[in-house]
mmCIF file of C-alpha atoms in Angstrom:
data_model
loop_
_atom_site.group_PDB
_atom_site.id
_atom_site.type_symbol
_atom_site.label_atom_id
_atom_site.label_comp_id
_atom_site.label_asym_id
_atom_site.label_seq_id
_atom_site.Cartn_x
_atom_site.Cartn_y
_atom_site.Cartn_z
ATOM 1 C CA UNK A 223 1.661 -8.057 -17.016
ATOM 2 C CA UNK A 224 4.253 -9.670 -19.199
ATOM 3 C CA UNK A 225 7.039 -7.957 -21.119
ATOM 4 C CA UNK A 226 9.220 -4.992 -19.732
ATOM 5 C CA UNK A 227 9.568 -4.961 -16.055
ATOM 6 C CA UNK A 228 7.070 -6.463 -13.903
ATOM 7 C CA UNK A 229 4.203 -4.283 -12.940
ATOM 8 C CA UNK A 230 3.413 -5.245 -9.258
ATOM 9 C CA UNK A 231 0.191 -6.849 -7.856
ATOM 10 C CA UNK A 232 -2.522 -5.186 -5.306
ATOM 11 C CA UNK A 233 -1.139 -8.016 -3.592
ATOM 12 C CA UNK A 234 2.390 -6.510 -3.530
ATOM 13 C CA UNK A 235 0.983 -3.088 -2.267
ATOM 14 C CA UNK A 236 -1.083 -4.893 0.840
ATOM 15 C CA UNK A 237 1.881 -7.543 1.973
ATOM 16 C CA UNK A 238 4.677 -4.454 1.562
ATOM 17 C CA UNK A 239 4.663 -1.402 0.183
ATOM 18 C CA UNK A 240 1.296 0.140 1.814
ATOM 19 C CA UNK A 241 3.610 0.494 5.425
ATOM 20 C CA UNK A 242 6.296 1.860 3.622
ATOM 21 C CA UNK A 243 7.168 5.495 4.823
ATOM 22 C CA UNK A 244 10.562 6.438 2.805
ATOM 23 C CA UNK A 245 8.472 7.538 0.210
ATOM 24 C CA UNK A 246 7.429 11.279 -0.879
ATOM 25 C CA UNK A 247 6.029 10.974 -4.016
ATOM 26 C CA UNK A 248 3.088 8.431 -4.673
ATOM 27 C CA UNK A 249 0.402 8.861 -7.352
ATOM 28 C CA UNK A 250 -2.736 7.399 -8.076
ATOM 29 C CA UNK A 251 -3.363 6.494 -11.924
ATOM 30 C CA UNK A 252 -6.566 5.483 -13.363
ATOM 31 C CA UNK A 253 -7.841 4.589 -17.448
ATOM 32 C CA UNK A 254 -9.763 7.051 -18.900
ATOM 33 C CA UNK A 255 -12.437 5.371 -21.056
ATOM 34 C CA UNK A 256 -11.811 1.762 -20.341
ATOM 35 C CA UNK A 257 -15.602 0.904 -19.725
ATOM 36 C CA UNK A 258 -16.038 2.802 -23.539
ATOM 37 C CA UNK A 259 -13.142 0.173 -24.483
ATOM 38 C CA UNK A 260 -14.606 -2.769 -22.871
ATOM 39 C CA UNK A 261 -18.209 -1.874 -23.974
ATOM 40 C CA UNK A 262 -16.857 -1.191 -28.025
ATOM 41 C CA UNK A 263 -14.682 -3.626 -28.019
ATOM 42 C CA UNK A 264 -14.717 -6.315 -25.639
ATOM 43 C CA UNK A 265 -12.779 -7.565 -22.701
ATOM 44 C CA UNK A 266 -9.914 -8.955 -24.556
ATOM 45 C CA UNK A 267 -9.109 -5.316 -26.204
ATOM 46 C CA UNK A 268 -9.816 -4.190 -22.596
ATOM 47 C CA UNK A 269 -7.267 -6.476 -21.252
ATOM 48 C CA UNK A 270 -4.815 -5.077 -24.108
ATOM 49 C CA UNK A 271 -5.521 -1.319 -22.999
ATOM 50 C CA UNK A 272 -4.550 -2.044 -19.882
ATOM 51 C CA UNK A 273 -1.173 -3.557 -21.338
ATOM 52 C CA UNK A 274 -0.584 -1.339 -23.373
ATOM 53 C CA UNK A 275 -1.097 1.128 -20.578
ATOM 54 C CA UNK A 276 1.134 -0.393 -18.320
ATOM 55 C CA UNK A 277 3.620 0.102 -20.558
ATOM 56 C CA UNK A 278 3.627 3.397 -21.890
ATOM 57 C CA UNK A 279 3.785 4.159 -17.885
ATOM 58 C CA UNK A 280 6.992 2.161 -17.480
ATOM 59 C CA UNK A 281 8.401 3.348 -20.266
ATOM 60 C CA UNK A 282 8.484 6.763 -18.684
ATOM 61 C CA UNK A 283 9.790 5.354 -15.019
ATOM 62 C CA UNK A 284 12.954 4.579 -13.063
ATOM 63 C CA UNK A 285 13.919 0.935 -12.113
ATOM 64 C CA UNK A 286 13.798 2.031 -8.442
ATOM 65 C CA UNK A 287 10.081 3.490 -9.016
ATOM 66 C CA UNK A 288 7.492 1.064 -8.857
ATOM 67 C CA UNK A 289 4.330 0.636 -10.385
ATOM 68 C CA UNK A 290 1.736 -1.276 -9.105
ATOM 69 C CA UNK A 291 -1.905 -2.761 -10.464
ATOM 70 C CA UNK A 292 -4.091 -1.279 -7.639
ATOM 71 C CA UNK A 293 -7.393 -2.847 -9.231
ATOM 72 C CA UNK A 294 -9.758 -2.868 -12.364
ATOM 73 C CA UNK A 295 -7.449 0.178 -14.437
ATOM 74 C CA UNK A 296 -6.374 1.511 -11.405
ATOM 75 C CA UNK A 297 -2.631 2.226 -10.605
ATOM 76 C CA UNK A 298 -0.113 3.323 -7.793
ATOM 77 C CA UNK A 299 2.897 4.272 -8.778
ATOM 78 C CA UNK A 300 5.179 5.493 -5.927
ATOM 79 C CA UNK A 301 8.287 7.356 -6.710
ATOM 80 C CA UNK A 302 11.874 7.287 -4.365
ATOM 81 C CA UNK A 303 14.022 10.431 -4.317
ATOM 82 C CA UNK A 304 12.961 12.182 -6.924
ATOM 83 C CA UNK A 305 12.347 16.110 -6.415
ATOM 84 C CA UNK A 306 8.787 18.012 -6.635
ATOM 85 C CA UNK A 307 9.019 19.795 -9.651
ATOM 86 C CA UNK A 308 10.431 16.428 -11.562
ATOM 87 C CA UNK A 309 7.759 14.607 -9.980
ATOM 88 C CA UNK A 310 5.111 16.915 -11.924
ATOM 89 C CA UNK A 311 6.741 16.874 -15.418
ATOM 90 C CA UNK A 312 7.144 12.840 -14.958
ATOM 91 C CA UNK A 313 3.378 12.498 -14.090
ATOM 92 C CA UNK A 314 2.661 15.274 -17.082
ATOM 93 C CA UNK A 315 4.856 13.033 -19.466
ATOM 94 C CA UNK A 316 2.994 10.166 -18.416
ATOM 95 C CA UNK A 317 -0.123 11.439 -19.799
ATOM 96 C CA UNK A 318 1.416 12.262 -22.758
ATOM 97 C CA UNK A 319 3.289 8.983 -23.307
ATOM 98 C CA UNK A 320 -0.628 6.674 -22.723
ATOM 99 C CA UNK A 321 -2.345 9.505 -25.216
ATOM 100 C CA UNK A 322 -0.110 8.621 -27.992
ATOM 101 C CA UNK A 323 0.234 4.881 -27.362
ATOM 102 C CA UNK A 324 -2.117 2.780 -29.740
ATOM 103 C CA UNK A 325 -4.983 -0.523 -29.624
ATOM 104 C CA UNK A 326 -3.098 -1.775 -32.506
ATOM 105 C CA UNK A 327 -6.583 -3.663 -32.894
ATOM 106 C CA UNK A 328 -9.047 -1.129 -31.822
ATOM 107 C CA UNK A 329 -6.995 2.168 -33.612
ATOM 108 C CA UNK A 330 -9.645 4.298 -32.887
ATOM 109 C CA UNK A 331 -9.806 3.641 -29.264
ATOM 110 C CA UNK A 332 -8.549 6.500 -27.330
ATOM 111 C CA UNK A 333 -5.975 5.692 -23.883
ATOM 112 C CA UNK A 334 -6.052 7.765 -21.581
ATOM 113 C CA UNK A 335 -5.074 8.017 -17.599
ATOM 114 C CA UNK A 336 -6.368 10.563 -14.864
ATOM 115 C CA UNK A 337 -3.154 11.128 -12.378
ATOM 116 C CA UNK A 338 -3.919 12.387 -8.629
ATOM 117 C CA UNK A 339 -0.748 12.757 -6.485
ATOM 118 C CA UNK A 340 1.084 13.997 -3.212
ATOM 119 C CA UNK A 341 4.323 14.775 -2.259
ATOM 120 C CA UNK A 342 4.315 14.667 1.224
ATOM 121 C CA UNK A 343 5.890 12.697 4.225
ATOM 122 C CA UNK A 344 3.576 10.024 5.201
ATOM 123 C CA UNK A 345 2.920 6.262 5.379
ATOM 124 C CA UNK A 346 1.944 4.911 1.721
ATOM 125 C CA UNK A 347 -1.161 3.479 2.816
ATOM 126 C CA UNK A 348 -2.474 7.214 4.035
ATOM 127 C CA UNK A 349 -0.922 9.055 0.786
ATOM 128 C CA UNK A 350 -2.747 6.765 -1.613
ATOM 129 C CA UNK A 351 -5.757 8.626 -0.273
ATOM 130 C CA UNK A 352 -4.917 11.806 -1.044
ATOM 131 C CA UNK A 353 -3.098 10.936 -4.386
ATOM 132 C CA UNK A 354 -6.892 9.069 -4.737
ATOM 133 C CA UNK A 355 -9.253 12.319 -4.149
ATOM 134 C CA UNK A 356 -6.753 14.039 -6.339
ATOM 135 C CA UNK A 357 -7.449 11.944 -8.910
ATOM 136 C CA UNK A 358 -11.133 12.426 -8.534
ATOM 137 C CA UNK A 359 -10.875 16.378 -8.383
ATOM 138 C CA UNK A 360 -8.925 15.864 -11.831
ATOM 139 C CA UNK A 361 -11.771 13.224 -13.645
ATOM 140 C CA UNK A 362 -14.537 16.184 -11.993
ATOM 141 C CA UNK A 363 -12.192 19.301 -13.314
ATOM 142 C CA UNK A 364 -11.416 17.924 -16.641
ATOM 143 C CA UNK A 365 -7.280 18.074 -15.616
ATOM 144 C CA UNK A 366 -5.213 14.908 -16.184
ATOM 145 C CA UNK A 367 -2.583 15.406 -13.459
ATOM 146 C CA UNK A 368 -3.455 16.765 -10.055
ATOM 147 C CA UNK A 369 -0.525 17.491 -8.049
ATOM 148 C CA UNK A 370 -2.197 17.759 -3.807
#
C-alpha cells in the first residue's frame, strides 16, 4: 500500500516475523463486508477499502508496531511492549477509527474490521492462531474485538 508507512507483505510475515518470539501482543484483523463491497461496487472500490483500511489502522499504531497484509482483507498486526489493558483499548480504537473512515466513492459502503487477539508468550507463527479463532468467535458472536 502506498502513502503513510508501509504496510508489510505476507511475504514479510513468512521470511521474518512468523519466528519472531519477543512479541506479546499480536492480533488478527479481518474486513467486515468486503465481498458486499466488491460485489456492489467492484474490485477497484474493493481495492480502495482495503486502503483506506490500512490506513485508518496505521493511523492508530506505533512506528515500532507493525502491520502486515496477511491475505485477501486479512491483517496481522503485532504489537512490541505495550501493556494488556492498552493493548485492548488500541484494538477497541481501531474499530472505531475503520467505522468512521469513508469510500469517498462508494459513501454508503460501510468499513468495518473483526479483531481476534492474544497476549501471551509465544512464537508469532503459533499466536496468529489463536489471535485467528479469536477472530472467528468475534464474526460468530457479533463482537468486533476478541481479546484470548
Amino acid at each position: 500500500f502506498e502513502g503513510g508507512r508501509k504496510t508489510n507483505s505476507r511475504r514479510y510475515y513468512e521470511q521474518c516475523a512468523k519466528q519472531m518470539t519477543d512479541i506479546r501482543a499480536v492480533a488478527m484483523l479481518d474486513g467486515d463486508h468486503f465481498k458486499a463491497i466488491n460485489d456492489t461496487y467492484g474490485h477497484a472500490a474493493g481495492d480502495e477499502a482495503l486502503l483506506i483500511i490500512a490506513r485508518a489502522i496505521q493511523s492508530c499504531i506505533r512506528t515500532t508496531d507493525q502491520l502486515i497484509r496477511y491475505g485477501g482483507d486479512e491483517f496481522i498486526l503485532l504489537m512490541p511492549d505495550i501493556p494488556k489493558d492498552a493493548f485492548r483499548r488500541k484494538l477497541e480504537f481501531i474499530v472505531e477509527r475503520v467505522r468512521k473512515a469513508v469510500l469517498p466513492e462508494c459513501p454508503a459502503a460501510v468499513l468495518a474490521v473483526t479483531i481476534g487477539a492474544t497476549y501471551q508468550e509465544g512464537v508469532v507463527s503459533d499466536l496468529i492462531h489463536v489471535a485467528d479463532r479469536a477472530m472467528y468467535e468475534g464474526k460468530h458472536n457479533g463482537k468486533s474485538v476478541v481479546l484470548e
